[in-house]
């Protein structure tokens, strides 16, 4: 009898010790502005029907920050380290450039693989693909289906005349006329079903960096015909209507993914993170109002965004549907939180700059993060830093506030505004560059729209924050030599094959 009881106790202990870790999912929405999502949007909130349901069952995050552009935001999440440590502080990766996240950095997929996770990705990469060592399957993903650059046509999957789509290590030029959201969702569903069939004893991490709602403005008719996109009184602008359709496409993918998760993994712990990668761009129908500025800028409209967390089992009932407003959070914190939930570790000598916020958010506690370096751009000369309620901008182009369009005007043809490019970058008119101010200081806690520059009133605060920026600058990794160069070998290979894939195995620059 004693032996039987002891054996049962040991079996219970072993079972608890070997309890399966939670499945982890991250939906990353491309170019979603502050006023483009869910509970905040004043016009297209109901386009996010499925995501709104998740947010209302989970916990909304009030003060979520990210980087100003795609490449640095992805670098920050994937490594958990600030882009100044990665040499990703100016612009975005262009096609045929020989750089990306440095090879000595450890990405989230690599960390999770070491503790038993299967790792899957679908969508946009945009942190380097010049060599086979830089693509997702060499950087911690068991499988990844998607495009390597910053943007492309939703139907042809072409950028600068070449097809950009990789299926693990194989370039895929067979998908013309299949809408990208459909392609990526098919991949996600296939991997989730495959995982259940083959690896049910292992947890998984799904990284889903969607193409939507990034330009070009190409939405399926079935999405633009849905509410609120079809409501000309609610959405009077044609470009904004198409943007709304892109939001509907993203939400449809979220809904289908969650339906499958709830069917296949209903008895397992699953945690979902949802966030935007940078601010919206008005010339591409994105909107950040009432925040100032937009994508590619360090004004709040470029770096403050939307985020929430959800779990079927691990969020306390008392916090479900609540908004956490306990302080600052950053996309690097999502990395640190996922890492710790998985029981993984940072690479020795490469500590994360993020904080694990899971217990903080789920118990409605105060964030350990009180400061954020928004960026230091050595080429543009623009930097910004958040310290408690204060925010300093130095050398940054002036910008304004962009209310929603009230008629069918075409923002894209307004020559006075910054415009997006086909590779995901943003080009500023000379008038904006010339308006750069040396120093501006705002108390964001009371002035989130950055309307009142108080730098002259608080010179001691300016000096203190400038010292912090200088300290970060002393730790910065320089941009790679020839950071703006295009490798002719990459274009030559693309001309030969009509599609994009790695062309250079020389990793000396990284």
Short mmCIF file of C-alpha atoms in Angstrom, two decimals:
data_model
loop_
_atom_site.label_atom_id
_atom_site.label_comp_id
_atom_site.label_asym_id
_atom_site.label_seq_id
_atom_site.Cartn_x
_atom_site.Cartn_y
_atom_site.Cartn_z
CA UNK A 1 0.00 0.00 0.00
CA UNK A 2 2.80 2.41 0.99
CA UNK A 3 4.71 1.61 -2.18
CA UNK A 4 1.60 2.24 -4.27
CA UNK A 5 0.95 5.60 -2.62
CA UNK A 6 4.60 6.59 -3.01
CA UNK A 7 4.59 5.61 -6.66
CA UNK A 8 1.43 7.64 -7.24
CA UNK A 9 2.95 10.67 -5.53
CA UNK A 10 6.11 10.40 -7.59
CA UNK A 11 4.07 10.03 -10.78
CA UNK A 12 2.08 13.15 -9.89
CA UNK A 13 5.27 15.10 -9.18
CA UNK A 14 6.84 14.00 -12.45
CA UNK A 15 3.66 14.93 -14.31
CA UNK A 16 3.66 18.40 -12.76
CA UNK A 17 7.36 18.86 -13.45
CA UNK A 18 6.94 17.84 -17.06
CA UNK A 19 3.76 19.88 -17.59
CA UNK A 20 3.64 21.14 -21.14
CA UNK A 21 4.66 24.75 -21.59
CA UNK A 22 2.14 27.19 -23.06
CA UNK A 23 1.70 27.57 -26.77
CA UNK A 24 2.67 31.12 -27.79
CA UNK A 25 1.26 33.21 -30.65
CA UNK A 26 2.21 36.71 -31.79
CA UNK A 27 0.07 38.61 -34.31
CA UNK A 28 2.10 41.58 -35.59
CA UNK A 29 0.11 44.05 -37.74
CA UNK A 30 2.06 46.08 -40.31
CA UNK A 31 1.63 49.89 -40.42
CA UNK A 32 -1.42 49.94 -38.16
CA UNK A 33 -1.84 53.45 -36.77
CA UNK A 34 -2.98 54.48 -33.31
CA UNK A 35 -6.45 55.35 -34.67
CA UNK A 36 -6.65 52.29 -36.92
CA UNK A 37 -7.58 49.57 -34.45
CA UNK A 38 -10.32 48.28 -32.24
CA UNK A 39 -11.30 50.21 -29.14
CA UNK A 40 -9.39 53.32 -30.27
CA UNK A 41 -10.50 53.75 -33.87
CA UNK A 42 -13.12 56.41 -34.46
CA UNK A 43 -14.20 55.02 -37.84
CA UNK A 44 -13.14 51.41 -38.51
CA UNK A 45 -13.33 49.86 -35.04
CA UNK A 46 -15.86 47.23 -36.11
CA UNK A 47 -13.59 46.04 -38.92
CA UNK A 48 -11.68 44.27 -36.14
CA UNK A 49 -14.57 42.07 -35.00
CA UNK A 50 -12.49 39.02 -34.06
CA UNK A 51 -9.60 40.97 -32.58
CA UNK A 52 -12.01 43.10 -30.54
CA UNK A 53 -13.50 39.92 -29.07
CA UNK A 54 -10.04 38.71 -28.06
CA UNK A 55 -9.15 42.08 -26.57
CA UNK A 56 -12.37 42.11 -24.58
CA UNK A 57 -11.59 38.64 -23.25
CA UNK A 58 -7.95 39.52 -22.57
CA UNK A 59 -6.15 42.63 -21.32
CA UNK A 60 -5.68 45.79 -23.36
CA UNK A 61 -2.39 47.64 -22.99
CA UNK A 62 -2.76 51.40 -22.74
CA UNK A 63 0.83 52.62 -23.20
CA UNK A 64 2.42 50.33 -25.76
CA UNK A 65 5.39 51.64 -27.74
CA UNK A 66 7.36 50.27 -30.65
CA UNK A 67 9.90 51.54 -33.17
CA UNK A 68 9.22 54.02 -35.96
CA UNK A 69 9.77 51.66 -38.91
CA UNK A 70 9.45 48.02 -39.93
CA UNK A 71 13.06 46.79 -39.82
CA UNK A 72 13.99 48.25 -36.42
CA UNK A 73 10.67 47.17 -34.89
CA UNK A 74 11.18 43.59 -36.06
CA UNK A 75 14.79 43.64 -34.94
CA UNK A 76 13.72 44.85 -31.51
CA UNK A 77 11.13 42.09 -31.13
CA UNK A 78 13.14 39.23 -32.59
CA UNK A 79 16.25 39.93 -30.49
CA UNK A 80 14.71 41.68 -27.49
CA UNK A 81 17.46 44.26 -27.88
CA UNK A 82 17.32 47.88 -28.88
CA UNK A 83 18.01 48.65 -32.55
CA UNK A 84 20.93 50.89 -31.52
CA UNK A 85 22.69 47.67 -30.47
CA UNK A 86 21.88 46.09 -33.83
CA UNK A 87 22.90 48.85 -36.25
CA UNK A 88 19.25 49.21 -37.30
CA UNK A 89 18.74 52.89 -36.53
CA UNK A 90 18.34 54.45 -39.97
CA UNK A 91 15.65 53.62 -42.49
CA UNK A 92 14.75 50.07 -43.49
CA UNK A 93 16.41 47.28 -45.40
CA UNK A 94 16.15 47.72 -49.16
CA UNK A 95 16.23 44.91 -51.72
CA UNK A 96 19.71 43.59 -52.53
CA UNK A 97 21.45 44.98 -49.45
CA UNK A 98 24.10 42.92 -47.65
CA UNK A 99 23.08 43.39 -44.02
CA UNK A 100 20.42 42.71 -41.42
CA UNK A 101 20.29 41.57 -37.80
CA UNK A 102 23.92 40.77 -36.87
CA UNK A 103 24.72 37.06 -36.85
CA UNK A 104 26.04 37.11 -33.27
CA UNK A 105 22.57 38.03 -32.02
CA UNK A 106 20.22 35.28 -30.84
CA UNK A 107 16.62 35.54 -32.04
CA UNK A 108 13.47 34.53 -30.17
CA UNK A 109 12.97 31.38 -32.25
CA UNK A 110 16.48 30.14 -31.45
CA UNK A 111 15.92 30.69 -27.73
CA UNK A 112 12.62 28.85 -27.79
CA UNK A 113 13.94 25.95 -29.86
CA UNK A 114 16.53 25.30 -27.16
CA UNK A 115 13.78 24.66 -24.61
CA UNK A 116 11.71 22.35 -26.78
CA UNK A 117 9.47 24.62 -28.82
CA UNK A 118 8.55 24.10 -32.45
CA UNK A 119 8.66 27.46 -34.19
CA UNK A 120 6.60 28.60 -37.16
CA UNK A 121 6.29 31.87 -39.04
CA UNK A 122 4.26 33.29 -41.91
CA UNK A 123 4.30 36.76 -43.42
CA UNK A 124 6.92 39.50 -43.51
CA UNK A 125 10.59 39.04 -42.50
CA UNK A 126 12.45 42.27 -43.41
CA UNK A 127 15.55 41.84 -41.25
CA UNK A 128 17.95 40.42 -43.84
CA UNK A 129 18.00 37.76 -46.55
CA UNK A 130 21.24 38.36 -48.45
CA UNK A 131 22.81 35.05 -47.34
CA UNK A 132 21.33 31.66 -46.50
CA UNK A 133 22.42 32.25 -42.91
CA UNK A 134 20.16 35.29 -42.65
CA UNK A 135 16.80 33.78 -43.64
CA UNK A 136 14.24 32.67 -41.01
CA UNK A 137 14.99 28.94 -41.12
CA UNK A 138 18.62 29.73 -40.26
CA UNK A 139 17.58 32.04 -37.44
CA UNK A 140 15.34 29.98 -35.23
CA UNK A 141 12.28 29.01 -37.27
CA UNK A 142 11.52 25.40 -38.14
CA UNK A 143 9.31 26.68 -40.93
CA UNK A 144 8.65 30.12 -42.39
CA UNK A 145 6.57 31.06 -45.42
CA UNK A 146 6.64 34.66 -46.54
CA UNK A 147 8.41 37.55 -48.17
CA UNK A 148 11.81 38.90 -47.24
CA UNK A 149 11.49 42.61 -48.07
CA UNK A 150 9.41 45.47 -46.69
CA UNK A 151 6.44 45.41 -49.04
CA UNK A 152 5.09 43.93 -52.25
CA UNK A 153 2.00 43.55 -54.38
CA UNK A 154 -0.73 41.59 -52.55
CA UNK A 155 -1.61 39.60 -55.67
CA UNK A 156 1.56 39.18 -57.74
CA UNK A 157 3.95 39.20 -54.74
CA UNK A 158 6.33 41.26 -56.86
CA UNK A 159 8.69 43.98 -55.64
CA UNK A 160 10.77 45.99 -58.11
CA UNK A 161 9.88 43.51 -60.84
CA UNK A 162 10.78 40.31 -58.97
CA UNK A 163 8.73 37.74 -57.08
CA UNK A 164 9.54 37.76 -53.35
CA UNK A 165 8.20 34.68 -51.59
CA UNK A 166 10.16 32.03 -49.70
CA UNK A 167 8.87 28.65 -48.58
CA UNK A 168 11.45 27.72 -45.96
CA UNK A 169 14.56 27.61 -48.16
CA UNK A 170 12.81 27.51 -51.53
CA UNK A 171 11.79 30.59 -53.53
CA UNK A 172 8.15 30.24 -54.54
CA UNK A 173 7.00 31.83 -57.80
CA UNK A 174 3.83 29.74 -58.18
CA UNK A 175 1.42 31.94 -56.25
CA UNK A 176 0.52 34.73 -58.68
CA UNK A 177 -3.06 36.00 -58.30
CA UNK A 178 -3.48 34.37 -54.88
CA UNK A 179 -4.09 37.11 -52.31
CA UNK A 180 -1.28 37.16 -49.78
CA UNK A 181 -3.54 36.98 -46.72
CA UNK A 182 -5.01 33.79 -48.16
CA UNK A 183 -1.54 32.36 -48.75
CA UNK A 184 -0.26 33.11 -45.27
CA UNK A 185 -3.42 31.87 -43.58
CA UNK A 186 -3.20 28.58 -45.47
CA UNK A 187 0.37 28.18 -44.24
CA UNK A 188 -0.61 28.92 -40.65
CA UNK A 189 -3.49 26.45 -40.68
CA UNK A 190 -1.35 23.76 -42.29
CA UNK A 191 1.41 24.17 -39.67
CA UNK A 192 -1.02 24.15 -36.74
CA UNK A 193 -2.66 20.95 -38.00
CA UNK A 194 0.71 19.37 -38.76
CA UNK A 195 2.00 20.23 -35.31
CA UNK A 196 -1.01 18.59 -33.67
CA UNK A 197 -0.52 15.45 -35.73
CA UNK A 198 3.26 15.11 -35.41
CA UNK A 199 4.46 17.08 -32.37
CA UNK A 200 1.56 17.12 -29.93
CA UNK A 201 3.91 16.63 -26.98
CA UNK A 202 5.81 19.82 -27.82
CA UNK A 203 4.68 23.42 -27.38
CA UNK A 204 4.78 25.76 -30.36
CA UNK A 205 5.52 29.41 -31.08
CA UNK A 206 3.65 30.97 -33.99
CA UNK A 207 5.01 34.29 -35.29
CA UNK A 208 2.46 35.85 -37.63
CA UNK A 209 3.80 39.18 -38.99
CA UNK A 210 1.03 40.05 -41.42
CA UNK A 211 1.35 42.06 -44.62
CA UNK A 212 -1.87 43.88 -43.82
CA UNK A 213 -2.47 46.82 -43.38
CA UNK A 214 0.70 48.00 -45.17
CA UNK A 215 0.44 49.66 -48.58
CA UNK A 216 -0.15 49.09 -51.50
CA UNK A 217 -3.85 49.69 -50.97
CA UNK A 218 -5.14 46.40 -52.39
CA UNK A 219 -8.08 44.77 -50.68
CA UNK A 220 -10.43 42.04 -51.83
CA UNK A 221 -13.92 43.21 -52.76
CA UNK A 222 -15.48 40.89 -50.20
CA UNK A 223 -13.69 42.78 -47.43
CA UNK A 224 -14.44 46.31 -48.64
CA UNK A 225 -18.10 45.29 -49.05
CA UNK A 226 -18.31 44.53 -45.32
CA UNK A 227 -19.18 47.02 -42.60
CA UNK A 228 -17.89 49.54 -41.73
CA UNK A 229 -15.87 49.75 -44.95
CA UNK A 230 -18.99 49.92 -47.13
CA UNK A 231 -20.54 52.74 -45.08
CA UNK A 232 -19.76 55.92 -47.02
CA UNK A 233 -20.91 58.08 -44.12
CA UNK A 234 -18.58 56.32 -41.69
CA UNK A 235 -15.72 55.92 -44.18
CA UNK A 236 -16.15 58.62 -46.88
CA UNK A 237 -12.63 58.40 -48.31
CA UNK A 238 -11.93 55.79 -51.03
CA UNK A 239 -8.39 55.07 -49.85
CA UNK A 240 -9.56 54.73 -46.27
CA UNK A 241 -12.26 52.31 -47.45
CA UNK A 242 -9.59 50.12 -49.05
CA UNK A 243 -7.50 50.40 -45.89
CA UNK A 244 -10.55 49.26 -43.95
CA UNK A 245 -10.71 46.23 -46.26
CA UNK A 246 -7.10 45.42 -45.38
CA UNK A 247 -8.04 45.60 -41.71
CA UNK A 248 -10.92 43.23 -42.40
CA UNK A 249 -8.50 40.81 -44.08
CA UNK A 250 -6.20 40.89 -41.05
CA UNK A 251 -9.12 40.35 -38.70
CA UNK A 252 -10.42 37.46 -40.80
CA UNK A 253 -7.04 35.74 -40.50
CA UNK A 254 -7.03 36.31 -36.74
CA UNK A 255 -10.50 34.84 -36.44
CA UNK A 256 -9.67 31.76 -38.49
CA UNK A 257 -6.44 31.19 -36.57
CA UNK A 258 -8.23 31.45 -33.23
CA UNK A 259 -11.01 29.12 -34.36
CA UNK A 260 -8.41 26.50 -35.23
CA UNK A 261 -6.49 27.02 -31.99
CA UNK A 262 -9.69 26.66 -29.99
CA UNK A 263 -10.52 23.45 -31.85
CA UNK A 264 -7.13 21.73 -31.86
CA UNK A 265 -5.64 23.07 -28.63
CA UNK A 266 -8.65 23.85 -26.44
CA UNK A 267 -7.27 21.72 -23.61
CA UNK A 268 -3.83 23.35 -23.68
CA UNK A 269 -2.57 26.65 -22.32
CA UNK A 270 -2.26 29.17 -25.15
CA UNK A 271 -1.15 32.79 -24.89
CA UNK A 272 -1.69 35.33 -27.65
CA UNK A 273 0.08 38.65 -28.12
CA UNK A 274 -1.26 41.25 -30.54
CA UNK A 275 0.55 44.48 -31.49
CA UNK A 276 1.40 46.95 -34.24
CA UNK A 277 4.92 47.41 -35.58
CA UNK A 278 4.91 51.21 -36.09
CA UNK A 279 2.59 54.12 -36.69
CA UNK A 280 0.30 54.52 -39.67
CA UNK A 281 1.13 56.60 -42.75
CA UNK A 282 -1.52 59.15 -43.82
CA UNK A 283 -0.53 58.96 -47.49
CA UNK A 284 -1.30 55.24 -47.30
CA UNK A 285 -4.62 55.91 -45.50
CA UNK A 286 -3.29 55.10 -42.03
CA UNK A 287 -4.26 57.33 -39.13
CA UNK A 288 -2.79 58.15 -35.72
CA UNK A 289 -5.05 61.00 -34.62
CA UNK A 290 -5.04 62.61 -32.07
CA UNK A 291 -1.35 61.78 -31.85
CA UNK A 292 1.15 63.89 -33.75
CA UNK A 293 3.07 62.65 -36.77
CA UNK A 294 3.23 59.23 -38.40
CA UNK A 295 5.29 56.22 -39.40
CA UNK A 296 9.05 56.82 -39.72
CA UNK A 297 8.94 59.64 -37.16
CA UNK A 298 9.65 59.77 -33.43
CA UNK A 299 6.54 61.80 -32.68
CA UNK A 300 3.95 59.77 -30.75
CA UNK A 301 2.10 58.96 -33.97
CA UNK A 302 5.17 57.07 -35.18
CA UNK A 303 5.95 55.05 -32.06
CA UNK A 304 2.85 54.68 -29.88
CA UNK A 305 0.52 51.92 -30.98
CA UNK A 306 -2.02 49.27 -29.99
CA UNK A 307 -1.51 46.00 -28.14
CA UNK A 308 -3.28 43.41 -26.01
CA UNK A 309 -2.74 39.95 -24.56
CA UNK A 310 -5.13 36.98 -24.41
CA UNK A 311 -5.12 33.49 -22.98
CA UNK A 312 -7.72 30.76 -22.77
CA UNK A 313 -6.54 29.71 -19.30
CA UNK A 314 -3.90 31.97 -17.76
CA UNK A 315 -5.50 35.42 -17.36
CA UNK A 316 -7.23 35.97 -14.00
CA UNK A 317 -10.97 36.51 -14.26
CA UNK A 318 -10.62 39.83 -12.45
CA UNK A 319 -8.46 41.20 -15.29
CA UNK A 320 -10.40 39.90 -18.29
CA UNK A 321 -11.66 42.76 -20.41
CA UNK A 322 -9.67 45.31 -18.44
CA UNK A 323 -7.12 47.85 -19.64
CA UNK A 324 -3.68 47.77 -18.07
CA UNK A 325 -2.45 51.33 -17.54
CA UNK A 326 0.35 50.63 -15.12
CA UNK A 327 3.08 52.35 -17.12
CA UNK A 328 5.19 51.97 -20.23
CA UNK A 329 5.64 48.88 -22.39
CA UNK A 330 7.67 48.29 -25.55
CA UNK A 331 7.86 45.69 -28.31
CA UNK A 332 11.12 44.48 -26.72
CA UNK A 333 9.07 43.57 -23.65
CA UNK A 334 7.00 41.16 -25.74
CA UNK A 335 10.24 39.32 -26.51
CA UNK A 336 11.24 39.16 -22.84
CA UNK A 337 7.77 38.06 -21.77
CA UNK A 338 7.60 35.28 -24.36
CA UNK A 339 11.13 34.19 -23.47
CA UNK A 340 10.28 33.82 -19.79
CA UNK A 341 6.91 32.17 -20.38
CA UNK A 342 8.79 29.55 -22.39
CA UNK A 343 11.48 29.12 -19.75
CA UNK A 344 14.15 30.22 -22.21
CA UNK A 345 17.25 32.34 -21.66
CA UNK A 346 19.14 35.11 -23.40
CA UNK A 347 22.44 34.34 -25.06
CA UNK A 348 25.33 35.00 -22.68
CA UNK A 349 26.70 38.47 -23.25
CA UNK A 350 23.58 39.60 -25.13
CA UNK A 351 21.01 40.50 -22.47
CA UNK A 352 17.57 41.65 -23.53
CA UNK A 353 16.63 45.30 -23.14
CA UNK A 354 13.04 44.19 -22.54
CA UNK A 355 11.14 43.43 -19.35
CA UNK A 356 8.98 40.40 -18.63
CA UNK A 357 5.58 42.04 -18.10
CA UNK A 358 3.34 38.98 -17.79
CA UNK A 359 2.83 39.08 -14.03
CA UNK A 360 2.83 42.88 -14.07
CA UNK A 361 -0.02 43.08 -16.57
CA UNK A 362 -2.05 40.14 -15.28
CA UNK A 363 -1.97 41.45 -11.68
CA UNK A 364 -2.49 45.09 -12.70
CA UNK A 365 0.83 46.10 -11.16
CA UNK A 366 3.22 48.92 -12.03
CA UNK A 367 5.60 48.51 -14.96
CA UNK A 368 9.32 48.30 -14.22
CA UNK A 369 9.86 50.24 -17.45
CA UNK A 370 10.08 53.98 -16.82
CA UNK A 371 12.21 54.96 -19.81
CA UNK A 372 12.34 54.32 -23.55
CA UNK A 373 14.99 55.31 -26.05
CA UNK A 374 12.87 55.86 -29.13
CA UNK A 375 15.85 56.09 -31.48
CA UNK A 376 19.17 57.70 -32.32
CA UNK A 377 19.53 58.14 -36.08
CA UNK A 378 23.16 58.96 -36.94
CA UNK A 379 22.32 59.86 -40.53
CA UNK A 380 19.22 62.02 -40.07
CA UNK A 381 20.51 63.45 -36.78
CA UNK A 382 17.17 62.82 -35.06
CA UNK A 383 16.88 61.28 -31.59
CA UNK A 384 14.20 60.96 -28.94
CA UNK A 385 13.97 59.66 -25.39
CA UNK A 386 11.13 59.08 -22.92
CA UNK A 387 11.90 59.47 -19.21
CA UNK A 388 8.94 58.95 -16.89
CA UNK A 389 6.35 61.44 -18.17
CA UNK A 390 8.89 63.50 -20.13
CA UNK A 391 9.82 63.14 -23.79
CA UNK A 392 12.67 64.88 -25.61
CA UNK A 393 13.07 65.16 -29.38
CA UNK A 394 16.28 66.49 -30.87
CA UNK A 395 17.00 67.28 -34.53
CA UNK A 396 13.71 65.76 -35.72
CA UNK A 397 11.60 67.11 -38.61
CA UNK A 398 8.54 69.06 -37.54
CA UNK A 399 5.18 67.54 -38.30
CA UNK A 400 1.54 68.08 -37.54
CA UNK A 401 -1.66 66.19 -36.71
CA UNK A 402 -3.64 64.33 -39.35
CA UNK A 403 -7.40 64.05 -38.70
CA UNK A 404 -9.36 61.48 -40.63
CA UNK A 405 -10.39 62.58 -44.14
CA UNK A 406 -13.97 63.78 -44.29
CA UNK A 407 -14.34 63.46 -48.05
CA UNK A 408 -12.97 61.50 -50.96
CA UNK A 409 -9.73 63.43 -51.08
CA UNK A 410 -6.51 61.76 -52.16
CA UNK A 411 -3.89 62.11 -49.44
CA UNK A 412 -1.35 60.27 -51.56
CA UNK A 413 -1.02 63.19 -53.96
CA UNK A 414 -0.34 65.82 -51.30
CA UNK A 415 3.23 66.87 -52.12
CA UNK A 416 3.78 68.43 -48.70
CA UNK A 417 3.56 65.10 -46.90
CA UNK A 418 5.97 62.22 -46.39
CA UNK A 419 5.26 59.29 -48.68
CA UNK A 420 5.86 55.58 -48.48
CA UNK A 421 7.95 53.70 -51.03
CA UNK A 422 7.44 50.30 -52.61
CA UNK A 423 10.05 48.81 -50.26
CA UNK A 424 8.46 50.02 -47.04
CA UNK A 425 10.57 53.12 -46.43
CA UNK A 426 9.30 56.70 -46.13
CA UNK A 427 10.58 59.69 -48.11
CA UNK A 428 10.36 63.15 -46.55
CA UNK A 429 9.96 66.33 -48.64
CA UNK A 430 12.76 68.87 -48.22
CA UNK A 431 10.39 71.28 -46.50
CA UNK A 432 9.98 68.82 -43.63
CA UNK A 433 13.69 68.08 -43.38
CA UNK A 434 14.52 71.78 -43.22
CA UNK A 435 12.11 72.24 -40.32
CA UNK A 436 14.10 70.06 -37.91
CA UNK A 437 14.30 71.61 -34.46
CA UNK A 438 17.28 71.31 -32.15
CA UNK A 439 15.36 70.43 -28.99
CA UNK A 440 11.72 70.00 -28.02
CA UNK A 441 10.45 68.75 -24.67
CA UNK A 442 6.95 67.54 -23.87
CA UNK A 443 5.31 66.20 -20.73
CA UNK A 444 3.56 63.28 -22.39
CA UNK A 445 1.76 62.26 -19.22
CA UNK A 446 -0.41 65.39 -19.56
CA UNK A 447 0.23 66.25 -23.20
CA UNK A 448 0.06 62.99 -25.21
CA UNK A 449 -0.56 64.90 -28.46
CA UNK A 450 2.70 66.87 -28.11
CA UNK A 451 1.22 70.34 -28.40
CA UNK A 452 3.23 72.30 -25.83
CA UNK A 453 7.03 72.45 -26.07
CA UNK A 454 8.30 73.21 -22.55
CA UNK A 455 12.04 72.89 -23.20
CA UNK A 456 12.68 76.54 -22.30
CA UNK A 457 10.93 76.08 -18.93
CA UNK A 458 12.80 72.94 -17.88
CA UNK A 459 16.42 73.16 -19.09
CA UNK A 460 17.55 70.82 -16.31
CA UNK A 461 15.26 68.07 -17.62
CA UNK A 462 16.56 68.65 -21.15
CA UNK A 463 20.14 68.30 -19.92
CA UNK A 464 19.35 65.14 -17.96
CA UNK A 465 17.72 63.42 -20.93
CA UNK A 466 20.46 64.54 -23.30
CA UNK A 467 22.91 62.77 -20.99
CA UNK A 468 20.90 59.57 -21.25
CA UNK A 469 20.85 59.80 -25.05
CA UNK A 470 24.62 60.33 -25.04
CA UNK A 471 25.09 57.25 -22.86
CA UNK A 472 23.05 55.12 -25.28
CA UNK A 473 24.93 56.59 -28.24
CA UNK A 474 28.20 55.44 -26.69
CA UNK A 475 26.88 51.85 -26.76
CA UNK A 476 25.52 52.00 -30.31
CA UNK A 477 26.57 49.55 -32.98
CA UNK A 478 27.58 51.53 -36.08
CA UNK A 479 25.70 51.09 -39.31
CA UNK A 480 27.44 48.53 -41.50
CA UNK A 481 29.96 49.98 -43.96
CA UNK A 482 28.17 50.69 -47.20
CA UNK A 483 24.80 50.52 -45.43
CA UNK A 484 23.12 52.33 -48.33
CA UNK A 485 24.76 50.26 -51.08
CA UNK A 486 22.91 47.80 -53.27
CA UNK A 487 24.79 44.61 -54.15
CA UNK A 488 24.74 44.19 -57.96
CA UNK A 489 25.16 40.42 -57.49
CA UNK A 490 21.70 40.26 -55.94
CA UNK A 491 20.04 42.09 -58.79
CA UNK A 492 21.98 40.06 -61.35
CA UNK A 493 20.68 36.84 -59.78
CA UNK A 494 17.14 38.22 -59.69
CA UNK A 495 17.36 39.16 -63.36
CA UNK A 496 18.41 35.61 -64.17
CA UNK A 497 15.66 33.85 -62.22
CA UNK A 498 12.92 36.48 -61.92
CA UNK A 499 12.64 35.92 -58.17
CA UNK A 500 14.42 36.89 -54.99
CA UNK A 501 16.48 34.61 -52.78
CA UNK A 502 19.87 34.82 -50.99
CA UNK A 503 22.82 35.59 -53.22
CA UNK A 504 25.78 36.19 -50.93
CA UNK A 505 27.32 33.98 -48.25
CA UNK A 506 29.86 36.60 -47.17
CA UNK A 507 28.89 37.45 -43.58
CA UNK A 508 31.95 39.55 -42.77
CA UNK A 509 29.88 42.76 -42.73
CA UNK A 510 27.85 41.41 -39.84
#
